mmCIF file of C-alpha atoms in Angstrom:
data_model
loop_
_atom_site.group_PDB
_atom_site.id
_atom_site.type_symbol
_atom_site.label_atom_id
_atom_site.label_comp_id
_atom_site.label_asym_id
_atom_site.label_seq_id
_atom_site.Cartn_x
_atom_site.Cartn_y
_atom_site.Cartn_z
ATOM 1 C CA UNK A 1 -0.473 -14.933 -21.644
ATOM 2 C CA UNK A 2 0.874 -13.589 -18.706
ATOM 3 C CA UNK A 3 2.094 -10.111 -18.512
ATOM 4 C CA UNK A 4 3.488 -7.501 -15.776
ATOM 5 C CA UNK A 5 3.470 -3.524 -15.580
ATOM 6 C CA UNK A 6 5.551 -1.441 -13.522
ATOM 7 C CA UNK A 7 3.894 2.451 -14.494
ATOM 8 C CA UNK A 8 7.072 4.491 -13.539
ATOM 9 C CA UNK A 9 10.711 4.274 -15.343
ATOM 10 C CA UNK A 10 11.584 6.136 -12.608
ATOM 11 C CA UNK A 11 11.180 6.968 -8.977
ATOM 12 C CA UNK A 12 13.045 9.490 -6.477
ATOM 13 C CA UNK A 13 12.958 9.538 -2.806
ATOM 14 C CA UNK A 14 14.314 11.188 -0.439
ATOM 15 C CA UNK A 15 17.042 9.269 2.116
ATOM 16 C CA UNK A 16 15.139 8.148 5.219
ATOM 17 C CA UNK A 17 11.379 8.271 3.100
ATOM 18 C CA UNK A 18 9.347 5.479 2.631
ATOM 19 C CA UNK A 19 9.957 4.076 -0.601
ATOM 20 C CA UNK A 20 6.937 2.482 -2.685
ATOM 21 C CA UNK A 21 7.970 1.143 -6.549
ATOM 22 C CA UNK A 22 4.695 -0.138 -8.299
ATOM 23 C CA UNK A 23 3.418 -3.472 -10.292
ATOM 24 C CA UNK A 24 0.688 -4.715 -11.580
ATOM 25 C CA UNK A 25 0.393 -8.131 -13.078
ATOM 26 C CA UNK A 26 -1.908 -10.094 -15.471
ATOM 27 C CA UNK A 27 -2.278 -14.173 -15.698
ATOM 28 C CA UNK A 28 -5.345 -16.478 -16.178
ATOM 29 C CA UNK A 29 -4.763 -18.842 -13.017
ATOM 30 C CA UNK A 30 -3.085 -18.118 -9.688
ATOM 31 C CA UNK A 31 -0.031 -15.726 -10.102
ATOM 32 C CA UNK A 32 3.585 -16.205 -8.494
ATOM 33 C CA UNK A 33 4.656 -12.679 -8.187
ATOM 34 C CA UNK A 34 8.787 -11.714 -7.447
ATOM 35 C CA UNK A 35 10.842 -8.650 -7.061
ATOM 36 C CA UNK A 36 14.974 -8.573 -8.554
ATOM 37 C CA UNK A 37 17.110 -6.027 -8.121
ATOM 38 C CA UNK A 38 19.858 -5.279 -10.277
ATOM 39 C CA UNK A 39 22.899 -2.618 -9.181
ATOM 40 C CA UNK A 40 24.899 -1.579 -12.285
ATOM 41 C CA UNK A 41 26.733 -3.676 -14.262
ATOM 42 C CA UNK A 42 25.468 -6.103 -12.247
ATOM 43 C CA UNK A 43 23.328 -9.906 -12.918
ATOM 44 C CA UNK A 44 20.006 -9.510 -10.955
ATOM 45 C CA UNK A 45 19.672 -10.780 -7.336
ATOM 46 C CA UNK A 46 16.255 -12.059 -5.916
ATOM 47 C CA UNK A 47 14.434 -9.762 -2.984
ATOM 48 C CA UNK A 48 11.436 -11.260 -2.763
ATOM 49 C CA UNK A 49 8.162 -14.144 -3.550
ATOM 50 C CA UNK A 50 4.850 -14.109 -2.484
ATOM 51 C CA UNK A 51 2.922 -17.913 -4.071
ATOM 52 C CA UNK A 52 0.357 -18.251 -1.406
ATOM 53 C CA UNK A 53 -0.702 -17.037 2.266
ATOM 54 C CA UNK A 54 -0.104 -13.750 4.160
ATOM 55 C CA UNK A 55 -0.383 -11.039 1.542
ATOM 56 C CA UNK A 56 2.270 -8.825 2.721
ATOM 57 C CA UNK A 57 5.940 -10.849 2.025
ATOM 58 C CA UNK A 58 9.170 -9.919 3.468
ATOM 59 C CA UNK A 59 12.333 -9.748 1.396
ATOM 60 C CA UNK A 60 16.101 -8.959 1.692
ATOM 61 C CA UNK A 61 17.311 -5.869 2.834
ATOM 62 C CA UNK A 62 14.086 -4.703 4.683
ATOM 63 C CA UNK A 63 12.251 -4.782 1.966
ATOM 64 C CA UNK A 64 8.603 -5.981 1.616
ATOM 65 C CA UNK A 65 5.413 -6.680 -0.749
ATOM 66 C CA UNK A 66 2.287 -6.558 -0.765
ATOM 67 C CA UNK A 67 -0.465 -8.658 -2.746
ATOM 68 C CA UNK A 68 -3.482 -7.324 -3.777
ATOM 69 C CA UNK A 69 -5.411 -9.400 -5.216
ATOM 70 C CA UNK A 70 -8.301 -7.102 -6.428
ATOM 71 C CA UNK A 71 -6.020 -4.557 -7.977
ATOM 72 C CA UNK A 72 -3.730 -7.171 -9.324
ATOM 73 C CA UNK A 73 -0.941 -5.677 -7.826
ATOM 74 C CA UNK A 74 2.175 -6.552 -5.938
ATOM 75 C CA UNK A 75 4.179 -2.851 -4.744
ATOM 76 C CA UNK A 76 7.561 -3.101 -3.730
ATOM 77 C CA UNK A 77 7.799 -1.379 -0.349
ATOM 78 C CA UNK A 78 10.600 -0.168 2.267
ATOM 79 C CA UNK A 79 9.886 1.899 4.931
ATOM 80 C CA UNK A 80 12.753 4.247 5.216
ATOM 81 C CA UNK A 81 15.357 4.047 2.383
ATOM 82 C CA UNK A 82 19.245 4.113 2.081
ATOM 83 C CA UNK A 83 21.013 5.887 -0.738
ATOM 84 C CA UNK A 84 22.790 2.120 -1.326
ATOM 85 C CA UNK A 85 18.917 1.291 -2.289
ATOM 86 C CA UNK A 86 19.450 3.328 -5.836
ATOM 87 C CA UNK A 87 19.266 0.255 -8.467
ATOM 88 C CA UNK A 88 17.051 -1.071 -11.154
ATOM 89 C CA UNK A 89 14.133 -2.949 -10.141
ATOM 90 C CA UNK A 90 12.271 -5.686 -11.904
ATOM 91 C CA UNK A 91 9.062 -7.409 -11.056
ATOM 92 C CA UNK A 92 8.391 -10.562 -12.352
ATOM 93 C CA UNK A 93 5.049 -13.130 -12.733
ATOM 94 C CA UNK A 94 5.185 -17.057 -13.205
ATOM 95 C CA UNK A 95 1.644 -18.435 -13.831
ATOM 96 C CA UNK A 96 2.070 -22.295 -12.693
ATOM 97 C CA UNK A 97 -0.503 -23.036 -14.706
ATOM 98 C CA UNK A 98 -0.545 -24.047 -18.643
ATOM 99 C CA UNK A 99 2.259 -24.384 -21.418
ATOM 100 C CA UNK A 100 4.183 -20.914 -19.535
ATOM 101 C CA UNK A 101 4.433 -22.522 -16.055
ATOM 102 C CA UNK A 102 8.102 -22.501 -16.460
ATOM 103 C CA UNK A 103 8.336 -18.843 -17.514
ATOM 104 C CA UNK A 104 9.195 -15.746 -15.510
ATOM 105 C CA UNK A 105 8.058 -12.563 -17.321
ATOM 106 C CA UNK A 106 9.539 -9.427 -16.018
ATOM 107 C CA UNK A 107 8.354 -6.086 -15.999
ATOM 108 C CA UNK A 108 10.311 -3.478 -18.066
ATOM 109 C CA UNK A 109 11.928 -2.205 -14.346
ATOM 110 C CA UNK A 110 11.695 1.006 -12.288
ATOM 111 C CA UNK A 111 14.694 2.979 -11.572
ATOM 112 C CA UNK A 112 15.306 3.922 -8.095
ATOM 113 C CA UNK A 113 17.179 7.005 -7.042
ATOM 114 C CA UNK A 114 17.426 8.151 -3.386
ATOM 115 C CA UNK A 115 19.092 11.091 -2.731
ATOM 116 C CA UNK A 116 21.204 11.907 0.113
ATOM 117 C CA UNK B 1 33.018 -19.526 -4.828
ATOM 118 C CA UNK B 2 30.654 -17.740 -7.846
ATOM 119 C CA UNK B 3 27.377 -19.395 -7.792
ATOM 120 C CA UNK B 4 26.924 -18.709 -11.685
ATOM 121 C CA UNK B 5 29.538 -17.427 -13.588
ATOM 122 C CA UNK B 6 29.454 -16.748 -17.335
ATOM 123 C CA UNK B 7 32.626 -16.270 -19.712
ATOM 124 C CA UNK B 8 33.764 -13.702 -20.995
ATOM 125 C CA UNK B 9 32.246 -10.842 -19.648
ATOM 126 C CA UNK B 10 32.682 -8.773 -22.762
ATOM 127 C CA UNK B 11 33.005 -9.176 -26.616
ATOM 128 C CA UNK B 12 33.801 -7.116 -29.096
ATOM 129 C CA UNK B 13 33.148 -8.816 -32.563
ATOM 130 C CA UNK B 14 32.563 -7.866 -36.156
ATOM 131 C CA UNK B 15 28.857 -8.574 -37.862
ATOM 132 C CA UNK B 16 29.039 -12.096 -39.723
ATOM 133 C CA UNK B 17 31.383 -13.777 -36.686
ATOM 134 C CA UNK B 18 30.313 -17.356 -34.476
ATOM 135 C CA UNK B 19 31.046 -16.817 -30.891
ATOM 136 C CA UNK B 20 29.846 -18.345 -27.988
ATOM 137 C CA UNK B 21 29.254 -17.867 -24.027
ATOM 138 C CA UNK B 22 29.523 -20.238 -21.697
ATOM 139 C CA UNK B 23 27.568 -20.764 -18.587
ATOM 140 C CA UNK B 24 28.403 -23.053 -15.260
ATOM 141 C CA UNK B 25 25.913 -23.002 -12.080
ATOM 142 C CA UNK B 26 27.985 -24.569 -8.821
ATOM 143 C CA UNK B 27 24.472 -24.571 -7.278
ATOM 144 C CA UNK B 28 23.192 -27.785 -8.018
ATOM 145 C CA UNK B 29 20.380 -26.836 -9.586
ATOM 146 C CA UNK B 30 18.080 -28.740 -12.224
ATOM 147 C CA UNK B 31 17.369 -25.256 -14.632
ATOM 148 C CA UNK B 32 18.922 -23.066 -16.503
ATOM 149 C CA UNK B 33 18.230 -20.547 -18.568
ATOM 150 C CA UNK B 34 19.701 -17.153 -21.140
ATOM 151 C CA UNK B 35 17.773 -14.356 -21.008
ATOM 152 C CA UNK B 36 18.967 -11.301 -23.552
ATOM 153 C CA UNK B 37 18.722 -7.891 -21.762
ATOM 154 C CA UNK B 38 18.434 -4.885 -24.340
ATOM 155 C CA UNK B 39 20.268 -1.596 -24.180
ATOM 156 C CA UNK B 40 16.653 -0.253 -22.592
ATOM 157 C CA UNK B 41 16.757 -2.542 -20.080
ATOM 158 C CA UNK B 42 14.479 -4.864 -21.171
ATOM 159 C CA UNK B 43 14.402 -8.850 -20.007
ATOM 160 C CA UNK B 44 13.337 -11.396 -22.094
ATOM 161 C CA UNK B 45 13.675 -15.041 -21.463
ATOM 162 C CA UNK B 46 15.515 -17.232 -24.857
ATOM 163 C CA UNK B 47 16.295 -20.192 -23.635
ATOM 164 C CA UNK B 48 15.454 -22.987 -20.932
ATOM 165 C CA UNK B 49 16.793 -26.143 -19.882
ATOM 166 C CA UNK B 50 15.554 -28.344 -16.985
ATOM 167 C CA UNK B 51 17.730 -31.396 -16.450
ATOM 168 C CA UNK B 52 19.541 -30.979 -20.265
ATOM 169 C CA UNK B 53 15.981 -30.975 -21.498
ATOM 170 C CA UNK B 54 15.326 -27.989 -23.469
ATOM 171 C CA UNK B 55 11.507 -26.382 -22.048
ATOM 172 C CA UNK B 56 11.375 -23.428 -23.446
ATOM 173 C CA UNK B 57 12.871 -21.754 -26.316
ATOM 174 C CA UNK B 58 11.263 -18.365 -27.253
ATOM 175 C CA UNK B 59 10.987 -16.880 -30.782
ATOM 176 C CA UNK B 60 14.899 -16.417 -31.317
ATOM 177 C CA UNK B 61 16.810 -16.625 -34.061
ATOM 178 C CA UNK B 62 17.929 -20.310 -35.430
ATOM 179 C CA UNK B 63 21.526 -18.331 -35.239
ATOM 180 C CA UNK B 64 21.238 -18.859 -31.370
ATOM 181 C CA UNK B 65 21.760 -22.373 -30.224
ATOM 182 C CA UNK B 66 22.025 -23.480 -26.862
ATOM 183 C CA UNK B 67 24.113 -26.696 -25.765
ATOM 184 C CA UNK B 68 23.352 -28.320 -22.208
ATOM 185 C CA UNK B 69 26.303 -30.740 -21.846
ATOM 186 C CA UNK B 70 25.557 -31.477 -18.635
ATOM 187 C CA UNK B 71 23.313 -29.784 -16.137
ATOM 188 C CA UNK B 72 25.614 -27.364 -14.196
ATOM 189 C CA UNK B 73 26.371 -25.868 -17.470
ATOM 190 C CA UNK B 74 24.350 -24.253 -20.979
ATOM 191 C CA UNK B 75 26.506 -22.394 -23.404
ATOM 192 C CA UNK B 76 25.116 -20.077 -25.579
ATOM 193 C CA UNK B 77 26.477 -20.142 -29.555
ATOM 194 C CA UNK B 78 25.871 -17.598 -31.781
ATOM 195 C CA UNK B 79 26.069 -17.732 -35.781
ATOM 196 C CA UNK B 80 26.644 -15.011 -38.501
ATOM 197 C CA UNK B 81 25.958 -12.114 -35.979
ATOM 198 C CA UNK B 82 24.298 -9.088 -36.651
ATOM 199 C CA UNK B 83 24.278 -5.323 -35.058
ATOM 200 C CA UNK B 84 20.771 -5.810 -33.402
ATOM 201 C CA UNK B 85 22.234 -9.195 -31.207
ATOM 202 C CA UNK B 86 24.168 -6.698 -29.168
ATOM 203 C CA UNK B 87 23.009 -6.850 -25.717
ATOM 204 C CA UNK B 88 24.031 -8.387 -22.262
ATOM 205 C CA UNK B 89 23.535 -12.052 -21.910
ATOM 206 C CA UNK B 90 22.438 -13.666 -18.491
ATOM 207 C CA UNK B 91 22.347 -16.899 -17.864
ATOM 208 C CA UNK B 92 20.608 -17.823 -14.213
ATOM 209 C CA UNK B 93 19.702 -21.141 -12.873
ATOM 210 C CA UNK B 94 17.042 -21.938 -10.554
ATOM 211 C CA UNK B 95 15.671 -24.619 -8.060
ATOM 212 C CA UNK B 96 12.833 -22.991 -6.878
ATOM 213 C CA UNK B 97 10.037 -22.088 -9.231
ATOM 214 C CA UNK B 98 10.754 -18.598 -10.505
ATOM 215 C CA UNK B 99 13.616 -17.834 -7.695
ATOM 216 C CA UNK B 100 16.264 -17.381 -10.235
ATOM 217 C CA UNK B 101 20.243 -16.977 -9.193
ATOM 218 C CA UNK B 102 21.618 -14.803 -12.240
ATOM 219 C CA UNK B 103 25.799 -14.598 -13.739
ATOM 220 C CA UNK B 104 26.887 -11.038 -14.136
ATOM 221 C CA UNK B 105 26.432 -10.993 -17.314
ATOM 222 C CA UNK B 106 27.927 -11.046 -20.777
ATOM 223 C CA UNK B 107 28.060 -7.824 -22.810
ATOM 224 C CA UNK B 108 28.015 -8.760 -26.566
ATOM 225 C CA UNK B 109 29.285 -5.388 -28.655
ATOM 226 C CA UNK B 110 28.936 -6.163 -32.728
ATOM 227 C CA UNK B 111 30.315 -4.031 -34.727
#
């Protein structure tokens, strides 16, 4: 079964900072990894994919992920954040292999705050 | 022009009531799905169609029933409803494996 973790319920940062949000992931074949975002009261929107090649993956609004696959992990990452970053965010794992290949499992999500 | 849009937005309902959601996707894609999202947040996937074929449908209730009268659209019915089925209700569709586009959302309040 496939399964992700994101550690934190929450993380502050300081306008301007770089902003990491953690996840780790675990599936018995080749993972599909994703980042959402949802803003209150708000559906979720898409950021960001990695499935295969360069292991850092660019996204919407600047941000960017990186795959590790020895740690299993896939951080969300933005190099200097913007108060309109403050939203709920979700990772997410498809294994294309086997009976769940259809199935997107999200993490429980990380709240981001950035203060001004 | 709302990619997926899901009606109503709210209900307010009394434990033992049917209601239902409806879902359309303008997006042309082949999947759908409902996913319930708890008062903690929480995702979890109920329901998937591909093409009006159902593909997955998780360990829900036989009280939820999904309908897939055509592939731009998968309603969401709910029988005899209880406090716990409060939640918000998304329904996304996707082309793209796992690259999901989702509705706002419908908040379900039982009283």
């Amino acid at each position: 079964a496939q399964s992700v973790a994101q550690p934190e319920d929450q993380v502050n940062v300081a306008e301007g900072n770089p902003l990491t949000v953690k996840c780790t992931y675990s599936v018995s074949g080749n993972p599909y990894l994703f980042w959402y975002v949802q803003y209150p009261n708000r559906g979720l929107q898409f950021l960001l994919k990695y499935i295969t090649g360069d292991n850092l993956v660019k996204g919407s609004y600047g941000f960017e992920a990186e795959f590790n696959k020895s740690q299993t992990s896939f951080h969300l990452k933005k190099p200097s954040a913007l108060v309109s970053d403050s939203a709920l965010y979700f990772c997410a794992v498809r294994d294309p292999s086997g009976a769940g290949s259809y199935q997107l499992t999200f993490g429980k999500g990380t709240k981001l705050s950035v203060i001004p | 022009d709302t990619a997926v849009s899901q009606t109503p937005k709210y209900l307010v309902t009394q434990m033992g009531n049917d209601k239902s959601i409806k879902c359309e996707q303008n997006l042309g894609h082949d999947t759908m799905y409902w996913y319930k999202q708890d008062s903690k947040k929480f995702l979890k996937i109920m329901f998937s169609y591909n093409n009006k074929e159902l593909i997955i449908n998780e360990t829900v209730p036989n009280r939820f029933s999904p309908k897939s009268p055509d592939k731009a659209h998968l309603n969401l019915h709910i029988n005899s409803l209880e406090l716990g089925d409060s939640a918000v209700y998304f329904c996304a569709s996707s082309q793209a494996p796992g690259e999901l586009f989702f509705g706002e959302g419908s908040r379900l309040t039982v009283l």
